[in-house]
Amino acid sequence: MPAHIKVIYSSGHTADAAARKKKGKCKKGDSISEPELVNRTSNEKCLATLDIFAGCGGLSEGFRQSGVSSTKWAIEYEEPAANAFKANHPEALVFIDNCNVILRAIMERCGDIDDCISTTEAAELASKLDEHELSSLPLPGQVDFINGGPPCQGFSAMNRYATSAWSKVQREMILAFLSFADYFRPRYFLMENVRNFVSFNKGKTFRLTLASLLEMGYQVRFGILEAGAFGVSQSRKRAFIWAAAPEDVLPEWPEPMHVFSTPELKIKLSENVQYAAVRSTANGAPLRAITVRDTIGELPAVGNGASRTNMEYQSEPISWFQLKIRGNMAVLTDHISKEMNQLNLIRCKNIPKRPGSDWRDLLDEKIKLSNGQLVDLIPWCLPNTAKRNNQWKGAFGRLDWQGNFPTSITDPQPMRKVGMCFHPDQDRILTVREFARSQGFPDSYQFFGSIIHKHRQIGNAVPPPLAFALGRKLKEALEQLLDLSRAIAAGSRWSGAVACRVGMAGSSTVSLSGRYSRVSVGVERSGSWVKPAIASSMDLRAILKFLLSHCRDKNMAAHSLVGVARIRVPKVGWEMSQI
Ligand SMILES: C[S@@+](CC[C@H](N)C(=O)[O-])C[C@H]1O[C@@H](n2cnc3c(N)ncnc32)[C@H](O)[C@@H]1O
């Protein structure tokens, strides 16, 4: 590990520190008190959130829209991205600094400096924070939810320099992120990363992340979500890890809302309209996929290098998506396009305006530039390295009005693996606003800095509609806890069927089904039931305590309570579903 990256484990000298540590930790015999449970659930409509590696705020934006969290603090060290965050989330305190410096300053302020292993450089920078910054620092106990996307370039399959020292440093930001979880012990923690994060380094980094969170006492769930299934016209698979304190409900994954499968076969039934067959409808969803036309079809035509940051929309929305994304904006902003050099512009003009066209449609000929130079229309390296680069499929590619965008990247360039960045029928790279829409950012969302900075902010972001879907599930989890606390407070006695699930964190969930008039609860360990317990006519409080105490047993440290699936209380005439 490089000297400036440290995992900080708090040893909890003070009473405060002990209380903080207890948040995520579970000891045998601990039990949740009723008033505590009711207290936790009654005032938790909006979680006080700290967004680390915040970028321009895509993740925070989706959670804000879902109404479950309000980002009160954000840490982002790139100034243009931090300024964008500030402009779009004026209620948040944004620290434009390295997160290691901020953690050091927080620990210093809390009197935990002895627990903080940091470099002299981080210590020096922390001591230079001004009084206003110091007094605004988030403190343990104030933060309910920590979320963030540690830099993913180090893990990304698209990164050619994954073995460089810089990529290594960036990957180790995961440890800095985990240190925040360890020190703050928030109720909820969410990490986002590229899909490759799961398999990078033979899965060791991923396992280390899960193991660290489990060691802190959290319940953990991980999964891969496809943004296209949640209302954007973009294929973007991302890995997420949820962690919830033992006394909270671990959120479920959101159900896909839009069909989003890679078409297996495409046929042309009429001029310029293609129909696609998908391999399976198993991953179906209630709504159709959003297309490129739905997303950007009404935007005015602009040319290569367009630079007017404000202009008229010029036409009405032509899709439900556009209506929603435009909101009440009167002026179209950032419809600006990265300028291509003369040669690439000529190549772009030679790419046919039909779906699926890319560099392979260019003629094998020489062209004359304005300085008289004769050059190949087809870039030399593409055919010569095609075999080992999947034919450079999509390089210098045009989007298909009926299709979707490829994964939004931080620097659109035609000669890249994700090189499909040409407008379906204009000779230019997609504009900043078009990329922003492909990520589901509302047109009112502001980006800061140069065009390069703006593309980076967008390409780095979690699509807000995906974060919104995660936020809805977090909200459901909070509501389930509230339902349960109400039931306990009302002293409801149970009779009827119970099914409860106790999951082994990080692996599959085991389902246990109850029978009528009795409850059977057990925890599976290494393939055999450890303790199937049988009780009759247990009340809700007893069921909850039973489950919690089982999960706190040290023999089951790796297990986590996932939830009671269904509790029927026919006698009092209501039904409560799932904690
Ligand atoms: C993947 S992006 C996060 C995007 C963000 N979650 C969103 O949805 O918009 C990672 C961000 O972390 C920032 N970053 C990287 N290392 C950092 C560090 N040590 N301290 C603070 N910010 C850092 C980068 O500048 C980048 O904006």
Coordinates of N, CA and C and ligand atoms in Angstrom, one line a residue, residues 53-59 76-78 97-99 149 151 170 173 460-462, ligand 1:
F53 N -16.2 11.2 -3.1 CA -15.9 11.1 -4.5 C -17.2 11.5 -5.3
A54 N -17.6 12.7 -4.9 CA -19.0 13.1 -5.3 C -19.2 13.5 -6.8
G55 N -18.1 13.8 -7.5 CA -18.2 14.2 -8.9 C -19.2 15.4 -9.0
C56 N -19.9 15.4 -10.1 CA -20.9 16.5 -10.2 C -22.2 16.2 -9.5
G57 N -22.3 14.9 -9.0 CA -23.5 14.6 -8.1 C -24.6 13.8 -8.7
G58 N -24.3 13.0 -9.7 CA -25.3 12.1 -10.3 C -26.0 11.2 -9.2
L59 N -25.2 10.6 -8.4 CA -25.7 9.7 -7.3 C -26.6 10.5 -6.4
E76 N -15.1 16.2 -3.0 CA -14.7 16.0 -4.4 C -13.5 16.9 -4.6
Y77 N -12.4 16.3 -5.1 CA -11.2 17.1 -5.2 C -11.0 17.8 -6.5
E78 N -11.7 17.5 -7.5 CA -11.6 18.3 -8.7 C -12.5 19.5 -8.7
D97 N -11.4 18.9 -1.7 CA -10.2 18.4 -1.2 C -10.1 16.9 -1.3
N98 N -8.9 16.4 -1.0 CA -8.7 14.9 -1.0 C -9.5 14.4 0.2
C99 N -10.2 13.3 0.0 CA -11.0 12.7 1.1 C -10.1 12.3 2.3
G149 N -18.7 6.8 -5.2 CA -18.1 6.0 -6.2 C -16.6 6.2 -6.2
P151 N -12.9 6.3 -7.4 CA -12.5 6.3 -8.8 C -12.4 4.9 -9.4
Q170 N -5.4 5.1 -7.4 CA -6.8 5.3 -7.5 C -7.6 4.1 -6.9
M173 N -8.2 4.0 -3.3 CA -9.2 4.9 -2.7 C -10.3 4.1 -2.1
N460 N -18.4 10.2 -15.7 CA -18.1 9.6 -14.4 C -19.3 9.3 -13.6
A461 N -20.4 9.9 -13.9 CA -21.6 9.9 -13.0 C -22.4 8.6 -13.0
V462 N -23.1 8.4 -11.9 CA -24.1 7.4 -11.8 C -25.4 8.1 -12.4
Ligands
LIG1 C1 -16.6 7.9 -10.4 S1 -16.5 9.6 -10.0 C2 -17.9 9.7 -9.0 C3 -19.2 10.2 -9.7 C4 -20.3 10.5 -8.7 N1 -20.6 9.5 -7.8 C5 -21.5 10.9 -9.6 O1 -22.5 10.1 -9.5 O2 -21.5 11.9 -10.2 C6 -15.2 9.7 -8.9 C7 -14.9 11.1 -8.5 O3 -13.9 11.0 -7.4 C8 -13.0 12.1 -7.4 N2 -11.8 11.7 -6.6 C9 -10.9 10.8 -7.0 N3 -10.0 10.6 -6.0 C10 -10.4 11.5 -5.0 C11 -9.9 11.8 -3.7 N4 -8.8 11.2 -3.2 N5 -10.6 12.7 -2.9 C12 -11.7 13.3 -3.4 N6 -12.2 13.1 -4.6 C13 -11.6 12.2 -5.4 C14 -12.8 12.3 -8.9 O4 -12.4 13.6 -9.2 C15 -14.2 11.9 -9.5 O5 -14.9 13.1 -9.7

